[in-house]
């Protein structure tokens, strides 16, 4: 298998700190996020890199071998990526600003907001639902900033010199067949979905599946996922025929025979955040962009029949969490 730069940085931080909590602090992310990333990498490799102990972690023989090479490889990778970035900037011209965004209610507006904030230059926008890829591209200077989404307690490790500010949270809604017994409620409890058949996106790097299954486990059940689907319209057809799914503000319009209801108690809420490097040309505009992105989100949310009532009380959902 091939390694990603973020995985090498993760291993280097754990080896350097000898403790998952300290490694998490160095990477600017939660300890559970580091633990999960390490477990996932070890599963991909097929062997353990670190032995866990009460006082911290100790590298295995395979871990030691990898650490020796990581210390040599990372500086070379940083130099290579910096050189590629400089050449790309020369070819593109100094006035091109490169922005990334996950699919969300504000993805279509971020390019215009960036152009307005800096008042000049051309903005190139890459929309990509892989948060890890966007974070890595910010860290490698292939993007000047990115609008991302994360889940509380399941944040991703950050490359050096990358800052993230979560500026708001939003609720999750459940999609139901129109004649479902829960369809007449305005709010649906997550626990009431324990016996349903679910349709979800395939497992990816967003960590949403971990978040979902942990939230359901806390309520004493495990979702029964009958379908994995990457196409939104196909998912709606499955829901119309008896399954349930999940949605957020800005999702595609519903199909006939499908209704959308908010989950009660902030269940499965997510965070919208802005990521940038400290030396990004857009770093001075970050606070302005955060304010503009909040306003853009509320404008889009109020256009949704399901989210409009919720969006009338924005203060309770606005955040200012930086790492």
mmCIF file of C-alpha atoms in Angstrom:
data_model
loop_
_atom_site.group_PDB
_atom_site.id
_atom_site.type_symbol
_atom_site.label_atom_id
_atom_site.label_comp_id
_atom_site.label_asym_id
_atom_site.label_seq_id
_atom_site.Cartn_x
_atom_site.Cartn_y
_atom_site.Cartn_z
ATOM 1 C CA UNK A 1 0.000 0.000 0.000
ATOM 2 C CA UNK A 2 1.057 3.635 -0.400
ATOM 3 C CA UNK A 3 1.384 6.110 2.453
ATOM 4 C CA UNK A 4 -0.238 9.517 2.535
ATOM 5 C CA UNK A 5 1.746 12.455 3.874
ATOM 6 C CA UNK A 6 -0.752 12.977 6.699
ATOM 7 C CA UNK A 7 -0.200 9.366 7.828
ATOM 8 C CA UNK A 8 3.551 9.884 7.948
ATOM 9 C CA UNK A 9 3.062 13.041 10.013
ATOM 10 C CA UNK A 10 0.789 11.116 12.374
ATOM 11 C CA UNK A 11 3.355 8.356 12.917
ATOM 12 C CA UNK A 12 6.137 10.916 13.389
ATOM 13 C CA UNK A 13 4.151 12.819 16.037
ATOM 14 C CA UNK A 14 3.275 9.663 17.980
ATOM 15 C CA UNK A 15 6.863 8.425 17.852
ATOM 16 C CA UNK A 16 8.213 11.813 18.913
ATOM 17 C CA UNK A 17 5.771 12.314 21.793
ATOM 18 C CA UNK A 18 5.494 8.687 22.965
ATOM 19 C CA UNK A 19 1.931 9.400 24.027
ATOM 20 C CA UNK A 20 -1.308 9.648 22.034
ATOM 21 C CA UNK A 21 -2.648 12.598 24.019
ATOM 22 C CA UNK A 22 0.541 14.626 23.551
ATOM 23 C CA UNK A 23 0.651 13.658 19.873
ATOM 24 C CA UNK A 24 -2.948 14.838 19.523
ATOM 25 C CA UNK A 25 -2.030 18.151 21.147
ATOM 26 C CA UNK A 26 0.951 18.562 18.813
ATOM 27 C CA UNK A 27 -1.250 17.859 15.793
ATOM 28 C CA UNK A 28 -4.047 20.113 17.038
ATOM 29 C CA UNK A 29 -6.723 17.423 17.190
ATOM 30 C CA UNK A 30 -8.504 15.264 19.761
ATOM 31 C CA UNK A 31 -6.905 12.154 21.254
ATOM 32 C CA UNK A 32 -9.704 9.856 19.967
ATOM 33 C CA UNK A 33 -9.033 11.150 16.446
ATOM 34 C CA UNK A 34 -5.335 10.224 16.686
ATOM 35 C CA UNK A 35 -6.144 6.823 18.176
ATOM 36 C CA UNK A 36 -8.630 6.080 15.404
ATOM 37 C CA UNK A 37 -6.262 7.205 12.645
ATOM 38 C CA UNK A 38 -3.491 5.017 14.064
ATOM 39 C CA UNK A 39 -5.780 1.989 14.359
ATOM 40 C CA UNK A 40 -6.952 2.480 10.784
ATOM 41 C CA UNK A 41 -3.371 2.711 9.499
ATOM 42 C CA UNK A 42 -2.313 -0.399 11.425
ATOM 43 C CA UNK A 43 -5.289 -2.285 10.002
ATOM 44 C CA UNK A 44 -4.325 -1.232 6.472
ATOM 45 C CA UNK A 45 -0.717 -2.316 7.017
ATOM 46 C CA UNK A 46 -1.611 -5.577 8.736
ATOM 47 C CA UNK A 47 0.692 -5.080 11.725
ATOM 48 C CA UNK A 48 0.985 -2.916 14.828
ATOM 49 C CA UNK A 49 3.263 0.100 14.845
ATOM 50 C CA UNK A 50 2.951 0.932 18.550
ATOM 51 C CA UNK A 51 2.179 -1.027 21.691
ATOM 52 C CA UNK A 52 -0.207 0.791 24.021
ATOM 53 C CA UNK A 53 0.640 1.037 27.729
ATOM 54 C CA UNK A 54 -0.813 2.974 30.657
ATOM 55 C CA UNK A 55 2.028 5.491 30.458
ATOM 56 C CA UNK A 56 1.964 5.917 26.685
ATOM 57 C CA UNK A 57 3.042 4.010 23.582
ATOM 58 C CA UNK A 58 6.222 2.216 22.534
ATOM 59 C CA UNK A 59 7.115 1.581 18.907
ATOM 60 C CA UNK A 60 7.201 -2.039 17.772
ATOM 61 C CA UNK A 61 10.046 -3.293 15.584
ATOM 62 C CA UNK A 62 7.981 -2.403 12.508
ATOM 63 C CA UNK A 63 7.179 0.962 14.038
ATOM 64 C CA UNK A 64 10.854 1.672 14.687
ATOM 65 C CA UNK A 65 11.698 0.778 11.091
ATOM 66 C CA UNK A 66 9.011 3.112 9.789
ATOM 67 C CA UNK A 67 10.011 5.940 12.137
ATOM 68 C CA UNK A 68 13.638 5.812 10.959
ATOM 69 C CA UNK A 69 12.488 6.337 7.402
ATOM 70 C CA UNK A 70 9.793 8.883 8.229
ATOM 71 C CA UNK A 71 12.384 11.195 9.774
ATOM 72 C CA UNK A 72 14.245 11.146 6.455
ATOM 73 C CA UNK A 73 11.256 11.153 4.117
ATOM 74 C CA UNK A 74 9.151 13.980 5.576
ATOM 75 C CA UNK A 75 11.707 16.780 5.006
ATOM 76 C CA UNK A 76 12.162 15.559 1.424
ATOM 77 C CA UNK A 77 8.395 15.473 0.908
ATOM 78 C CA UNK A 78 8.057 18.982 2.314
ATOM 79 C CA UNK A 79 10.763 20.251 -0.056
ATOM 80 C CA UNK A 80 9.177 18.467 -3.014
ATOM 81 C CA UNK A 81 5.689 19.779 -2.290
ATOM 82 C CA UNK A 82 7.018 23.283 -1.747
ATOM 83 C CA UNK A 83 8.845 23.133 -5.090
ATOM 84 C CA UNK A 84 5.725 21.850 -6.866
ATOM 85 C CA UNK A 85 3.677 24.592 -5.256
ATOM 86 C CA UNK A 86 6.099 27.312 -6.318
ATOM 87 C CA UNK A 87 6.157 26.022 -9.898
ATOM 88 C CA UNK A 88 2.361 25.838 -9.945
ATOM 89 C CA UNK A 89 2.129 29.424 -8.748
ATOM 90 C CA UNK A 90 4.529 30.558 -11.475
ATOM 91 C CA UNK A 91 2.511 28.744 -14.149
ATOM 92 C CA UNK A 92 -0.851 29.899 -12.828
ATOM 93 C CA UNK A 93 0.179 33.464 -12.176
ATOM 94 C CA UNK A 94 0.471 35.194 -8.794
ATOM 95 C CA UNK A 95 -3.124 36.425 -8.739
ATOM 96 C CA UNK A 96 -4.806 32.980 -8.758
ATOM 97 C CA UNK A 97 -6.243 32.065 -5.348
ATOM 98 C CA UNK A 98 -6.945 28.364 -4.846
ATOM 99 C CA UNK A 99 -9.896 27.482 -2.637
ATOM 100 C CA UNK A 100 -11.392 24.136 -1.646
ATOM 101 C CA UNK A 101 -14.796 23.233 -0.243
ATOM 102 C CA UNK A 102 -16.766 20.168 0.734
ATOM 103 C CA UNK A 103 -20.237 19.710 -0.710
ATOM 104 C CA UNK A 104 -22.477 21.862 1.478
ATOM 105 C CA UNK A 105 -24.944 24.722 1.440
ATOM 106 C CA UNK A 106 -22.093 27.219 0.970
ATOM 107 C CA UNK A 107 -19.907 25.375 -1.555
ATOM 108 C CA UNK A 108 -21.331 27.299 -4.487
ATOM 109 C CA UNK A 109 -20.758 30.686 -2.866
ATOM 110 C CA UNK A 110 -17.252 30.455 -1.420
ATOM 111 C CA UNK A 111 -15.508 31.513 -4.632
ATOM 112 C CA UNK A 112 -17.452 34.765 -4.808
ATOM 113 C CA UNK A 113 -16.946 35.430 -1.101
ATOM 114 C CA UNK A 114 -13.174 34.996 -1.405
ATOM 115 C CA UNK A 115 -13.047 37.267 -4.447
ATOM 116 C CA UNK A 116 -15.030 39.896 -2.568
ATOM 117 C CA UNK A 117 -12.888 39.646 0.566
ATOM 118 C CA UNK A 118 -9.577 40.204 -1.232
ATOM 119 C CA UNK A 119 -10.974 42.529 -3.923
ATOM 120 C CA UNK A 120 -8.903 41.316 -6.800
ATOM 121 C CA UNK A 121 -7.386 38.273 -8.413
ATOM 122 C CA UNK A 122 -8.868 35.146 -9.892
ATOM 123 C CA UNK A 123 -10.348 32.460 -7.648
ATOM 124 C CA UNK A 124 -10.174 28.776 -8.544
ATOM 125 C CA UNK A 125 -12.511 26.519 -6.525
ATOM 126 C CA UNK A 126 -12.161 22.766 -6.027
ATOM 127 C CA UNK A 127 -15.240 21.043 -4.566
ATOM 128 C CA UNK A 128 -14.329 17.718 -2.993
ATOM 129 C CA UNK A 129 -16.194 15.810 -0.281
ATOM 130 C CA UNK A 130 -12.979 14.228 1.055
ATOM 131 C CA UNK A 131 -12.083 16.388 4.062
ATOM 132 C CA UNK A 132 -8.708 14.721 4.563
ATOM 133 C CA UNK A 133 -7.681 15.473 0.989
ATOM 134 C CA UNK A 134 -8.648 19.131 1.366
ATOM 135 C CA UNK A 135 -6.741 19.439 4.656
ATOM 136 C CA UNK A 136 -3.659 17.850 3.093
ATOM 137 C CA UNK A 137 -3.887 20.192 0.102
ATOM 138 C CA UNK A 138 -4.010 23.195 2.434
ATOM 139 C CA UNK A 139 -1.018 21.826 4.339
ATOM 140 C CA UNK A 140 0.907 21.232 1.101
ATOM 141 C CA UNK A 141 0.049 24.722 -0.216
ATOM 142 C CA UNK A 142 -1.938 23.324 -3.121
ATOM 143 C CA UNK A 143 -4.925 25.219 -1.688
ATOM 144 C CA UNK A 144 -4.870 28.604 0.018
ATOM 145 C CA UNK A 145 -7.809 27.674 2.243
ATOM 146 C CA UNK A 146 -10.719 25.245 2.408
ATOM 147 C CA UNK A 147 -14.228 25.169 3.853
ATOM 148 C CA UNK A 148 -14.607 21.780 5.528
ATOM 149 C CA UNK A 149 -17.007 19.904 7.791
ATOM 150 C CA UNK A 150 -16.139 17.849 10.856
ATOM 151 C CA UNK A 151 -17.948 15.893 13.549
ATOM 152 C CA UNK A 152 -17.593 16.653 17.285
ATOM 153 C CA UNK A 153 -14.947 14.408 18.820
ATOM 154 C CA UNK A 154 -13.938 13.020 15.418
ATOM 155 C CA UNK A 155 -11.778 15.831 14.055
ATOM 156 C CA UNK A 156 -8.859 15.072 11.746
ATOM 157 C CA UNK A 157 -5.177 15.612 12.606
ATOM 158 C CA UNK A 158 -3.786 18.795 11.080
ATOM 159 C CA UNK A 159 -0.511 19.251 9.193
ATOM 160 C CA UNK A 160 1.983 21.701 10.719
ATOM 161 C CA UNK A 161 1.085 25.387 10.386
ATOM 162 C CA UNK A 162 -2.531 24.675 9.427
ATOM 163 C CA UNK A 163 -5.221 26.385 11.476
ATOM 164 C CA UNK A 164 -8.892 25.459 11.610
ATOM 165 C CA UNK A 165 -11.745 27.515 13.027
ATOM 166 C CA UNK A 166 -15.177 25.931 13.369
ATOM 167 C CA UNK A 167 -17.631 28.764 12.862
ATOM 168 C CA UNK A 168 -21.007 27.063 13.175
ATOM 169 C CA UNK A 169 -22.837 23.793 13.712
ATOM 170 C CA UNK A 170 -25.938 22.528 12.018
ATOM 171 C CA UNK A 171 -28.423 19.742 12.714
ATOM 172 C CA UNK A 172 -28.996 16.536 10.833
ATOM 173 C CA UNK A 173 -32.355 15.508 9.406
ATOM 174 C CA UNK A 174 -33.751 12.060 8.716
ATOM 175 C CA UNK A 175 -35.348 11.182 5.379
ATOM 176 C CA UNK A 176 -38.444 9.002 5.709
ATOM 177 C CA UNK A 177 -41.054 7.482 3.390
ATOM 178 C CA UNK A 178 -44.040 9.839 3.440
ATOM 179 C CA UNK A 179 -46.320 7.256 5.098
ATOM 180 C CA UNK A 180 -43.802 6.297 7.800
ATOM 181 C CA UNK A 181 -45.268 6.394 11.362
ATOM 182 C CA UNK A 182 -42.680 9.051 12.324
ATOM 183 C CA UNK A 183 -43.469 11.288 9.347
ATOM 184 C CA UNK A 184 -46.111 13.274 11.244
ATOM 185 C CA UNK A 185 -43.564 14.489 13.823
ATOM 186 C CA UNK A 186 -41.629 17.741 13.482
ATOM 187 C CA UNK A 187 -38.668 16.258 15.403
ATOM 188 C CA UNK A 188 -37.549 12.622 15.427
ATOM 189 C CA UNK A 189 -35.532 11.010 18.208
ATOM 190 C CA UNK A 190 -32.470 9.100 17.024
ATOM 191 C CA UNK A 191 -33.427 6.250 19.369
ATOM 192 C CA UNK A 192 -36.724 5.830 17.496
ATOM 193 C CA UNK A 193 -34.767 4.767 14.396
ATOM 194 C CA UNK A 194 -33.306 1.645 16.014
ATOM 195 C CA UNK A 195 -35.450 -0.809 14.023
ATOM 196 C CA UNK A 196 -35.137 0.898 10.648
ATOM 197 C CA UNK A 197 -33.305 -0.140 7.495
ATOM 198 C CA UNK A 198 -30.698 2.520 6.648
ATOM 199 C CA UNK A 199 -29.206 3.725 3.370
ATOM 200 C CA UNK A 200 -25.858 5.516 3.786
ATOM 201 C CA UNK A 201 -22.891 6.635 1.748
ATOM 202 C CA UNK A 202 -20.063 4.062 1.715
ATOM 203 C CA UNK A 203 -17.536 4.338 4.537
ATOM 204 C CA UNK A 204 -15.033 7.081 3.722
ATOM 205 C CA UNK A 205 -12.429 9.238 5.456
ATOM 206 C CA UNK A 206 -14.944 11.727 6.886
ATOM 207 C CA UNK A 207 -15.343 9.667 10.105
ATOM 208 C CA UNK A 208 -19.119 10.157 9.938
ATOM 209 C CA UNK A 209 -19.772 6.426 10.190
ATOM 210 C CA UNK A 210 -17.724 6.258 13.402
ATOM 211 C CA UNK A 211 -19.697 9.213 14.752
ATOM 212 C CA UNK A 212 -23.045 7.682 13.758
ATOM 213 C CA UNK A 213 -22.350 4.218 15.149
ATOM 214 C CA UNK A 214 -20.934 5.600 18.410
ATOM 215 C CA UNK A 215 -23.985 7.859 18.838
ATOM 216 C CA UNK A 216 -26.346 4.949 18.222
ATOM 217 C CA UNK A 217 -24.341 2.634 20.506
ATOM 218 C CA UNK A 218 -24.779 5.163 23.315
ATOM 219 C CA UNK A 219 -28.533 4.684 22.836
ATOM 220 C CA UNK A 220 -28.240 0.906 22.892
ATOM 221 C CA UNK A 221 -28.509 -0.045 19.236
ATOM 222 C CA UNK A 222 -26.537 -0.497 16.029
ATOM 223 C CA UNK A 223 -27.976 0.810 12.739
ATOM 224 C CA UNK A 224 -28.922 -1.876 10.241
ATOM 225 C CA UNK A 225 -27.442 -0.588 6.968
ATOM 226 C CA UNK A 226 -29.130 -2.321 4.036
ATOM 227 C CA UNK A 227 -27.811 -0.062 1.245
ATOM 228 C CA UNK A 228 -24.633 1.902 0.533
ATOM 229 C CA UNK A 229 -25.154 4.481 -2.187
ATOM 230 C CA UNK A 230 -23.113 7.401 -3.558
ATOM 231 C CA UNK A 231 -25.915 8.836 -5.703
ATOM 232 C CA UNK A 232 -28.339 11.127 -3.853
ATOM 233 C CA UNK A 233 -31.263 10.524 -6.193
ATOM 234 C CA UNK A 234 -30.819 6.751 -5.989
ATOM 235 C CA UNK A 235 -30.753 7.023 -2.180
ATOM 236 C CA UNK A 236 -34.055 8.909 -2.266
ATOM 237 C CA UNK A 237 -35.596 6.136 -4.327
ATOM 238 C CA UNK A 238 -34.489 3.576 -1.745
ATOM 239 C CA UNK A 239 -36.026 5.726 1.008
ATOM 240 C CA UNK A 240 -39.289 6.024 -0.898
ATOM 241 C CA UNK A 241 -39.427 2.229 -0.899
ATOM 242 C CA UNK A 242 -39.100 1.868 2.858
ATOM 243 C CA UNK A 243 -35.569 2.678 4.069
ATOM 244 C CA UNK A 244 -34.381 5.808 5.904
ATOM 245 C CA UNK A 245 -31.408 8.078 5.297
ATOM 246 C CA UNK A 246 -29.870 11.310 6.596
ATOM 247 C CA UNK A 247 -29.640 14.829 5.220
ATOM 248 C CA UNK A 248 -28.297 18.301 5.989
ATOM 249 C CA UNK A 249 -29.215 21.783 4.840
ATOM 250 C CA UNK A 250 -28.242 22.287 1.228
ATOM 251 C CA UNK A 251 -28.905 18.680 0.214
ATOM 252 C CA UNK A 252 -30.688 18.023 -3.093
ATOM 253 C CA UNK A 253 -34.443 18.475 -3.365
ATOM 254 C CA UNK A 254 -36.524 15.580 -2.119
ATOM 255 C CA UNK A 255 -38.152 13.028 -4.378
ATOM 256 C CA UNK A 256 -41.938 12.525 -4.354
ATOM 257 C CA UNK A 257 -42.937 10.219 -1.524
ATOM 258 C CA UNK A 258 -40.064 11.272 0.779
ATOM 259 C CA UNK A 259 -40.267 13.618 3.786
ATOM 260 C CA UNK A 260 -37.489 15.253 5.810
ATOM 261 C CA UNK A 261 -37.607 15.727 9.607
ATOM 262 C CA UNK A 262 -34.969 17.172 11.944
ATOM 263 C CA UNK A 263 -33.391 14.896 14.542
ATOM 264 C CA UNK A 264 -34.176 15.989 18.095
ATOM 265 C CA UNK A 265 -31.608 17.031 20.681
ATOM 266 C CA UNK A 266 -28.868 18.083 18.245
ATOM 267 C CA UNK A 267 -28.257 14.412 17.421
ATOM 268 C CA UNK A 268 -25.517 13.890 14.815
ATOM 269 C CA UNK A 269 -24.860 17.626 14.417
ATOM 270 C CA UNK A 270 -21.786 18.574 12.397
ATOM 271 C CA UNK A 271 -19.392 21.523 12.410
ATOM 272 C CA UNK A 272 -18.570 23.829 9.506
ATOM 273 C CA UNK A 273 -15.006 25.125 9.603
ATOM 274 C CA UNK A 274 -12.422 27.058 7.636
ATOM 275 C CA UNK A 275 -8.875 25.694 7.258
ATOM 276 C CA UNK A 276 -5.835 27.689 6.142
ATOM 277 C CA UNK A 277 -2.063 27.810 6.527
ATOM 278 C CA UNK A 278 -0.610 30.523 8.722
ATOM 279 C CA UNK A 279 1.407 31.767 5.727
ATOM 280 C CA UNK A 280 -1.479 31.579 3.236
ATOM 281 C CA UNK A 281 -2.120 34.747 1.218
ATOM 282 C CA UNK A 282 -5.712 34.456 2.468
ATOM 283 C CA UNK A 283 -4.779 34.151 6.163
ATOM 284 C CA UNK A 284 -5.342 37.894 6.826
ATOM 285 C CA UNK A 285 -8.864 37.566 5.400
ATOM 286 C CA UNK A 286 -9.817 34.465 7.435
ATOM 287 C CA UNK A 287 -11.905 36.271 10.069
ATOM 288 C CA UNK A 288 -13.764 38.247 7.407
ATOM 289 C CA UNK A 289 -14.430 35.100 5.403
ATOM 290 C CA UNK A 290 -15.735 33.268 8.470
ATOM 291 C CA UNK A 291 -18.272 36.029 9.050
ATOM 292 C CA UNK A 292 -19.286 35.996 5.382
ATOM 293 C CA UNK A 293 -19.580 32.200 5.327
ATOM 294 C CA UNK A 294 -21.875 32.271 8.366
ATOM 295 C CA UNK A 295 -24.147 34.768 6.650
ATOM 296 C CA UNK A 296 -24.124 32.753 3.426
ATOM 297 C CA UNK A 297 -25.027 29.584 5.278
ATOM 298 C CA UNK A 298 -27.996 31.171 7.058
ATOM 299 C CA UNK A 299 -29.236 32.585 3.767
ATOM 300 C CA UNK A 300 -29.191 29.116 2.191
ATOM 301 C CA UNK A 301 -30.649 27.346 5.246
ATOM 302 C CA UNK A 302 -33.621 29.708 5.405
ATOM 303 C CA UNK A 303 -34.547 28.703 1.856
ATOM 304 C CA UNK A 304 -35.143 25.111 3.005
ATOM 305 C CA UNK A 305 -38.682 24.352 4.255
ATOM 306 C CA UNK A 306 -37.292 21.903 6.829
ATOM 307 C CA UNK A 307 -34.420 24.050 8.089
ATOM 308 C CA UNK A 308 -36.124 27.458 7.902
ATOM 309 C CA UNK A 309 -37.642 27.362 11.417
ATOM 310 C CA UNK A 310 -34.375 26.149 12.914
ATOM 311 C CA UNK A 311 -32.438 28.888 11.088
ATOM 312 C CA UNK A 312 -34.452 31.629 12.794
ATOM 313 C CA UNK A 313 -32.264 31.200 15.918
ATOM 314 C CA UNK A 314 -28.706 31.342 14.550
ATOM 315 C CA UNK A 315 -26.910 32.459 17.721
ATOM 316 C CA UNK A 316 -27.318 29.109 19.458
ATOM 317 C CA UNK A 317 -25.521 27.333 16.593
ATOM 318 C CA UNK A 318 -22.689 29.751 15.868
ATOM 319 C CA UNK A 319 -19.241 28.616 16.999
ATOM 320 C CA UNK A 320 -15.751 30.014 17.397
ATOM 321 C CA UNK A 321 -13.563 26.966 18.044
ATOM 322 C CA UNK A 322 -9.980 27.244 16.832
ATOM 323 C CA UNK A 323 -7.162 24.732 16.755
#
